[in-house]
JSON list of C-alpha atoms in Angstrom, two decimals:
[
{"chain": "X", "resi": 1062, "resn": "MET", "atom": "CA", "xyz": [-0.04, -0.10, -0.17]},
{"chain": "X", "resi": 1063, "resn": "LYS", "atom": "CA", "xyz": [1.40, 3.56, -1.32]},
{"chain": "X", "resi": 1064, "resn": "ILE", "atom": "CA", "xyz": [0.55, 6.18, 0.83]},
{"chain": "X", "resi": 1065, "resn": "SER", "atom": "CA", "xyz": [0.43, 9.75, -0.63]},
{"chain": "X", "resi": 1066, "resn": "ASN", "atom": "CA", "xyz": [-1.75, 12.14, 1.48]},
{"chain": "X", "resi": 1067, "resn": "ASP", "atom": "CA", "xyz": [-3.20, 12.58, 4.74]},
{"chain": "X", "resi": 1068, "resn": "GLN", "atom": "CA", "xyz": [-6.61, 11.18, 4.05]},
{"chain": "X", "resi": 1069, "resn": "GLU", "atom": "CA", "xyz": [-4.90, 8.20, 2.51]},
{"chain": "X", "resi": 1070, "resn": "PHE", "atom": "CA", "xyz": [-3.09, 8.15, 6.19]},
{"chain": "X", "resi": 1071, "resn": "LYS", "atom": "CA", "xyz": [-5.45, 8.54, 8.24]},
{"chain": "X", "resi": 1072, "resn": "ALA", "atom": "CA", "xyz": [-8.19, 5.52, 6.25]},
{"chain": "X", "resi": 1073, "resn": "ALA", "atom": "CA", "xyz": [-4.98, 3.29, 6.93]},
{"chain": "X", "resi": 1074, "resn": "LEU", "atom": "CA", "xyz": [-4.43, 4.29, 10.68]},
{"chain": "X", "resi": 1075, "resn": "SER", "atom": "CA", "xyz": [-7.84, 3.29, 11.11]},
{"chain": "X", "resi": 1076, "resn": "ASN", "atom": "CA", "xyz": [-8.13, -0.08, 9.63]},
{"chain": "X", "resi": 1077, "resn": "LEU", "atom": "CA", "xyz": [-5.58, -1.17, 12.98]},
{"chain": "X", "resi": 1078, "resn": "SER", "atom": "CA", "xyz": [-6.15, -2.41, 16.20]},
{"chain": "X", "resi": 1079, "resn": "ALA", "atom": "CA", "xyz": [-5.79, -0.08, 19.05]},
{"chain": "X", "resi": 1080, "resn": "THR", "atom": "CA", "xyz": [-2.16, -2.17, 19.79]},
{"chain": "X", "resi": 1081, "resn": "GLN", "atom": "CA", "xyz": [-1.65, -1.80, 16.43]},
{"chain": "X", "resi": 1082, "resn": "GLN", "atom": "CA", "xyz": [-2.16, 2.23, 17.14]},
{"chain": "X", "resi": 1083, "resn": "ARG", "atom": "CA", "xyz": [-0.32, 1.97, 20.06]},
{"chain": "X", "resi": 1084, "resn": "GLN", "atom": "CA", "xyz": [3.00, 0.75, 18.95]},
{"chain": "X", "resi": 1085, "resn": "LEU", "atom": "CA", "xyz": [2.84, 2.49, 15.68]},
{"chain": "X", "resi": 1086, "resn": "GLY", "atom": "CA", "xyz": [1.90, 5.80, 17.49]},
{"chain": "X", "resi": 1087, "resn": "ALA", "atom": "CA", "xyz": [5.12, 5.37, 19.75]},
{"chain": "X", "resi": 1088, "resn": "ARG", "atom": "CA", "xyz": [7.71, 4.57, 16.91]},
{"chain": "X", "resi": 1089, "resn": "TYR", "atom": "CA", "xyz": [6.13, 8.56, 15.11]},
{"chain": "X", "resi": 1090, "resn": "SER", "atom": "CA", "xyz": [6.66, 9.60, 18.84]},
{"chain": "X", "resi": 1091, "resn": "GLU", "atom": "CA", "xyz": [10.56, 7.79, 19.14]},
{"chain": "X", "resi": 1092, "resn": "ARG", "atom": "CA", "xyz": [11.34, 9.97, 16.18]},
{"chain": "X", "resi": 1093, "resn": "VAL", "atom": "CA", "xyz": [11.48, 12.81, 17.43]},
{"chain": "X", "resi": 1094, "resn": "SER", "atom": "CA", "xyz": [12.17, 11.63, 21.01]},
{"chain": "X", "resi": 1095, "resn": "GLY", "atom": "CA", "xyz": [15.26, 10.80, 20.03]},
{"chain": "X", "resi": 1096, "resn": "SER", "atom": "CA", "xyz": [16.82, 14.37, 20.00]},
{"chain": "X", "resi": 1097, "resn": "LEU", "atom": "CA", "xyz": [15.65, 15.32, 22.80]},
{"chain": "X", "resi": 1098, "resn": "ASP", "atom": "CA", "xyz": [17.34, 14.59, 26.45]},
{"chain": "X", "resi": 1099, "resn": "ASN", "atom": "CA", "xyz": [14.78, 12.91, 28.77]},
{"chain": "X", "resi": 1100, "resn": "PRO", "atom": "CA", "xyz": [15.17, 9.64, 30.41]},
{"chain": "X", "resi": 1101, "resn": "ARG", "atom": "CA", "xyz": [11.57, 9.16, 31.91]},
{"chain": "X", "resi": 1102, "resn": "LEU", "atom": "CA", "xyz": [10.60, 9.82, 28.38]},
{"chain": "X", "resi": 1103, "resn": "ALA", "atom": "CA", "xyz": [13.19, 7.70, 26.59]},
{"chain": "X", "resi": 1104, "resn": "ALA", "atom": "CA", "xyz": [11.30, 5.20, 29.69]},
{"chain": "X", "resi": 1105, "resn": "VAL", "atom": "CA", "xyz": [7.88, 5.73, 28.27]},
{"chain": "X", "resi": 1106, "resn": "LEU", "atom": "CA", "xyz": [8.79, 5.26, 24.83]},
{"chain": "X", "resi": 1107, "resn": "LYS", "atom": "CA", "xyz": [10.90, 1.85, 25.69]},
{"chain": "X", "resi": 1108, "resn": "THR", "atom": "CA", "xyz": [7.58, 0.49, 27.54]},
{"chain": "X", "resi": 1109, "resn": "ALA", "atom": "CA", "xyz": [4.54, 2.02, 24.49]},
{"chain": "X", "resi": 1110, "resn": "LEU", "atom": "CA", "xyz": [7.24, 0.25, 22.06]},
{"chain": "X", "resi": 1111, "resn": "ALA", "atom": "CA", "xyz": [7.35, -3.42, 24.05]},
{"chain": "X", "resi": 1112, "resn": "PRO", "atom": "CA", "xyz": [4.84, -5.27, 22.56]},
{"chain": "X", "resi": 1113, "resn": "ASP", "atom": "CA", "xyz": [5.01, -7.32, 26.10]},
{"chain": "X", "resi": 1114, "resn": "SER", "atom": "CA", "xyz": [4.11, -4.59, 28.68]},
{"chain": "X", "resi": 1115, "resn": "SER", "atom": "CA", "xyz": [1.32, -5.32, 31.10]},
{"chain": "X", "resi": 1116, "resn": "GLU", "atom": "CA", "xyz": [-1.91, -3.14, 30.63]},
{"chain": "X", "resi": 1117, "resn": "GLN", "atom": "CA", "xyz": [-0.62, -1.87, 34.16]},
{"chain": "X", "resi": 1118, "resn": "GLU", "atom": "CA", "xyz": [2.75, -1.01, 33.02]},
{"chain": "X", "resi": 1119, "resn": "LEU", "atom": "CA", "xyz": [1.14, 0.79, 29.73]},
{"chain": "X", "resi": 1120, "resn": "LYS", "atom": "CA", "xyz": [-1.11, 2.76, 31.97]},
{"chain": "X", "resi": 1121, "resn": "ASP", "atom": "CA", "xyz": [1.99, 4.14, 34.68]},
{"chain": "X", "resi": 1122, "resn": "ALA", "atom": "CA", "xyz": [3.13, 4.74, 31.12]},
{"chain": "X", "resi": 1123, "resn": "TYR", "atom": "CA", "xyz": [0.88, 6.93, 30.01]},
{"chain": "X", "resi": 1124, "resn": "LYS", "atom": "CA", "xyz": [0.32, 8.86, 33.12]},
{"chain": "X", "resi": 1125, "resn": "VAL", "atom": "CA", "xyz": [4.62, 9.66, 32.86]},
{"chain": "X", "resi": 1126, "resn": "ALA", "atom": "CA", "xyz": [3.90, 11.05, 29.14]},
{"chain": "X", "resi": 1127, "resn": "LYS", "atom": "CA", "xyz": [0.76, 13.06, 30.59]},
{"chain": "X", "resi": 1128, "resn": "SER", "atom": "CA", "xyz": [2.35, 14.27, 33.23]},
{"chain": "X", "resi": 1129, "resn": "ILE", "atom": "CA", "xyz": [5.23, 15.38, 31.35]},
{"chain": "X", "resi": 1130, "resn": "ALA", "atom": "CA", "xyz": [2.84, 16.82, 28.95]},
{"chain": "X", "resi": 1131, "resn": "THR", "atom": "CA", "xyz": [1.09, 18.48, 31.56]},
{"chain": "X", "resi": 1132, "resn": "LYS", "atom": "CA", "xyz": [4.53, 20.09, 32.63]},
{"chain": "X", "resi": 1133, "resn": "THR", "atom": "CA", "xyz": [6.12, 21.40, 29.26]},
{"chain": "X", "resi": 1134, "resn": "TYR", "atom": "CA", "xyz": [2.71, 23.11, 28.41]},
{"chain": "X", "resi": 1135, "resn": "THR", "atom": "CA", "xyz": [3.43, 25.65, 30.18]},
{"chain": "X", "resi": 1136, "resn": "ALA", "atom": "CA", "xyz": [6.33, 26.33, 27.86]},
{"chain": "X", "resi": 1137, "resn": "CYS", "atom": "CA", "xyz": [4.24, 26.64, 24.74]},
{"chain": "X", "resi": 1138, "resn": "GLY", "atom": "CA", "xyz": [3.46, 29.98, 23.62]},
{"chain": "X", "resi": 1139, "resn": "ARG", "atom": "CA", "xyz": [6.17, 31.45, 25.55]},
{"chain": "X", "resi": 1140, "resn": "ASP", "atom": "CA", "xyz": [9.29, 33.23, 23.42]},
{"chain": "X", "resi": 1141, "resn": "ALA", "atom": "CA", "xyz": [10.18, 30.59, 23.08]},
{"chain": "X", "resi": 1142, "resn": "ASP", "atom": "CA", "xyz": [12.34, 27.49, 24.07]},
{"chain": "X", "resi": 1143, "resn": "TRP", "atom": "CA", "xyz": [11.90, 25.52, 21.35]},
{"chain": "X", "resi": 1144, "resn": "GLY", "atom": "CA", "xyz": [13.61, 22.83, 22.92]},
{"chain": "X", "resi": 1145, "resn": "LEU", "atom": "CA", "xyz": [11.24, 22.25, 25.63]},
{"chain": "X", "resi": 1146, "resn": "GLN", "atom": "CA", "xyz": [7.66, 22.80, 23.14]},
{"chain": "X", "resi": 1147, "resn": "ALA", "atom": "CA", "xyz": [9.73, 20.26, 21.25]},
{"chain": "X", "resi": 1148, "resn": "GLU", "atom": "CA", "xyz": [9.50, 18.20, 24.15]},
{"chain": "X", "resi": 1149, "resn": "HIS", "atom": "CA", "xyz": [6.30, 18.80, 25.22]},
{"chain": "X", "resi": 1150, "resn": "PHE", "atom": "CA", "xyz": [4.75, 17.80, 21.25]},
{"chain": "X", "resi": 1151, "resn": "ALA", "atom": "CA", "xyz": [6.68, 14.53, 21.76]},
{"chain": "X", "resi": 1152, "resn": "ALA", "atom": "CA", "xyz": [5.35, 13.52, 25.58]},
{"chain": "X", "resi": 1153, "resn": "ALA", "atom": "CA", "xyz": [2.39, 14.24, 23.92]},
{"chain": "X", "resi": 1154, "resn": "ALA", "atom": "CA", "xyz": [2.63, 12.28, 20.85]},
{"chain": "X", "resi": 1155, "resn": "CYS", "atom": "CA", "xyz": [3.65, 9.33, 23.44]},
{"chain": "X", "resi": 1156, "resn": "ALA", "atom": "CA", "xyz": [0.52, 10.04, 25.97]},
{"chain": "X", "resi": 1157, "resn": "ALA", "atom": "CA", "xyz": [-1.50, 9.89, 22.72]},
{"chain": "X", "resi": 1158, "resn": "ALA", "atom": "CA", "xyz": [-0.13, 6.63, 21.10]},
{"chain": "X", "resi": 1159, "resn": "LEU", "atom": "CA", "xyz": [-0.78, 5.79, 25.26]},
{"chain": "X", "resi": 1160, "resn": "THR", "atom": "CA", "xyz": [-4.17, 6.41, 26.30]},
{"chain": "X", "resi": 1161, "resn": "PRO", "atom": "CA", "xyz": [-6.43, 4.04, 28.02]},
{"chain": "X", "resi": 1162, "resn": "ALA", "atom": "CA", "xyz": [-9.21, 2.93, 25.75]},
{"chain": "X", "resi": 1163, "resn": "ASP", "atom": "CA", "xyz": [-11.60, 4.30, 29.01]},
{"chain": "X", "resi": 1164, "resn": "GLN", "atom": "CA", "xyz": [-10.47, 7.66, 28.48]},
{"chain": "X", "resi": 1165, "resn": "ALA", "atom": "CA", "xyz": [-10.53, 7.59, 24.54]},
{"chain": "X", "resi": 1166, "resn": "GLY", "atom": "CA", "xyz": [-13.45, 8.72, 22.69]},
{"chain": "X", "resi": 1167, "resn": "GLU", "atom": "CA", "xyz": [-15.65, 6.42, 20.47]},
{"chain": "X", "resi": 1168, "resn": "ASN", "atom": "CA", "xyz": [-13.68, 8.10, 17.05]},
{"chain": "X", "resi": 1169, "resn": "PHE", "atom": "CA", "xyz": [-10.41, 7.84, 18.88]},
{"chain": "X", "resi": 1170, "resn": "ASN", "atom": "CA", "xyz": [-7.22, 7.35, 16.64]},
{"chain": "X", "resi": 1171, "resn": "ALA", "atom": "CA", "xyz": [-4.38, 6.94, 19.12]},
{"chain": "X", "resi": 1172, "resn": "ALA", "atom": "CA", "xyz": [-1.79, 6.95, 16.27]},
{"chain": "X", "resi": 1173, "resn": "TRP", "atom": "CA", "xyz": [-3.10, 9.88, 13.88]},
{"chain": "X", "resi": 1174, "resn": "LYS", "atom": "CA", "xyz": [-3.38, 12.06, 17.37]},
{"chain": "X", "resi": 1175, "resn": "ALA", "atom": "CA", "xyz": [0.59, 10.40, 17.83]},
{"chain": "X", "resi": 1176, "resn": "ALA", "atom": "CA", "xyz": [0.98, 11.02, 14.40]},
{"chain": "X", "resi": 1177, "resn": "ILE", "atom": "CA", "xyz": [0.14, 14.87, 14.36]},
{"chain": "X", "resi": 1178, "resn": "GLN", "atom": "CA", "xyz": [2.00, 15.97, 17.84]},
{"chain": "X", "resi": 1179, "resn": "ALA", "atom": "CA", "xyz": [4.98, 14.36, 16.30]},
{"chain": "X", "resi": 1180, "resn": "ARG", "atom": "CA", "xyz": [4.84, 16.54, 13.66]},
{"chain": "X", "resi": 1181, "resn": "MET", "atom": "CA", "xyz": [4.71, 19.20, 15.75]},
{"chain": "X", "resi": 1182, "resn": "ALA", "atom": "CA", "xyz": [7.61, 18.01, 17.81]},
{"chain": "X", "resi": 1183, "resn": "ASN", "atom": "CA", "xyz": [9.64, 18.06, 14.56]},
{"chain": "X", "resi": 1184, "resn": "ASN", "atom": "CA", "xyz": [8.53, 21.93, 13.57]},
{"chain": "X", "resi": 1185, "resn": "CYS", "atom": "CA", "xyz": [9.80, 22.40, 16.90]},
{"chain": "X", "resi": 1186, "resn": "LEU", "atom": "CA", "xyz": [13.25, 21.08, 16.84]},
{"chain": "X", "resi": 1187, "resn": "MET", "atom": "CA", "xyz": [13.81, 21.93, 12.93]},
{"chain": "X", "resi": 1188, "resn": "ILE", "atom": "CA", "xyz": [12.69, 25.92, 14.28]},
{"chain": "X", "resi": 1189, "resn": "GLU", "atom": "CA", "xyz": [15.58, 25.07, 17.65]},
{"chain": "X", "resi": 1190, "resn": "SER", "atom": "CA", "xyz": [18.09, 23.91, 14.95]},
{"chain": "X", "resi": 1191, "resn": "ASP", "atom": "CA", "xyz": [17.74, 26.82, 12.60]},
{"chain": "X", "resi": 1192, "resn": "SER", "atom": "CA", "xyz": [19.19, 24.19, 10.15]},
{"chain": "X", "resi": 1193, "resn": "GLY", "atom": "CA", "xyz": [16.91, 26.06, 7.61]},
{"chain": "X", "resi": 1194, "resn": "GLU", "atom": "CA", "xyz": [16.58, 22.19, 6.34]},
{"chain": "X", "resi": 1195, "resn": "VAL", "atom": "CA", "xyz": [12.52, 21.28, 5.63]},
{"chain": "X", "resi": 1196, "resn": "GLU", "atom": "CA", "xyz": [12.10, 17.68, 6.86]},
{"chain": "X", "resi": 1197, "resn": "ASN", "atom": "CA", "xyz": [9.22, 16.58, 5.32]},
{"chain": "X", "resi": 1198, "resn": "GLU", "atom": "CA", "xyz": [7.73, 14.61, 8.89]},
{"chain": "X", "resi": 1199, "resn": "ALA", "atom": "CA", "xyz": [4.74, 13.71, 7.11]},
{"chain": "X", "resi": 1200, "resn": "ASP", "atom": "CA", "xyz": [5.99, 12.29, 4.71]},
{"chain": "X", "resi": 1201, "resn": "ARG", "atom": "CA", "xyz": [8.32, 9.75, 6.91]},
{"chain": "X", "resi": 1202, "resn": "GLN", "atom": "CA", "xyz": [5.56, 8.58, 8.75]},
{"chain": "X", "resi": 1203, "resn": "TYR", "atom": "CA", "xyz": [3.68, 7.65, 5.33]},
{"chain": "X", "resi": 1204, "resn": "ARG", "atom": "CA", "xyz": [6.97, 5.64, 4.85]},
{"chain": "X", "resi": 1205, "resn": "LEU", "atom": "CA", "xyz": [6.81, 4.12, 8.28]},
{"chain": "X", "resi": 1206, "resn": "THR", "atom": "CA", "xyz": [3.28, 3.26, 8.24]},
{"chain": "X", "resi": 1207, "resn": "GLU", "atom": "CA", "xyz": [3.96, 1.29, 4.91]},
{"chain": "X", "resi": 1208, "resn": "ALA", "atom": "CA", "xyz": [6.79, -0.33, 6.61]},
{"chain": "X", "resi": 1209, "resn": "PHE", "atom": "CA", "xyz": [4.40, -1.41, 9.76]},
{"chain": "X", "resi": 1210, "resn": "LEU", "atom": "CA", "xyz": [1.48, -2.44, 7.64]},
{"chain": "X", "resi": 1211, "resn": "ALA", "atom": "CA", "xyz": [4.40, -4.82, 5.12]},
{"chain": "X", "resi": 1212, "resn": "GLU", "atom": "CA", "xyz": [5.54, -6.66, 8.73]}
]
């Protein structure tokens, strides 16, 4: 399956189970979180990516990701610590991927929400690095999703 736009991307994600959405959402988060120096976030990702994580471990990881996202939320909108804002969005992507079923709405798509938050984190990292290079995070996510679906 070739994904070339967000409509196709979202359709592909909507066909995934909750476990697959968590794992794929965590992969989107992992790509942007690798640029950050937060051991708590790294531990959350490890739990989210592990296929054998227990429900309790996943709930605990969600709480940690949510607490990081909440703590760093106040940095958003300030004149700007882009690294801290990137950390906020990366943590929000992890939290989205780990959202427990009892807290997700009927139409909630964890992978989609994680993807959008990861894109925001990537934008902040690009601004912080002042590299001038345009990195298409959406395209990377399409390729990652295609590879995941081919597994």
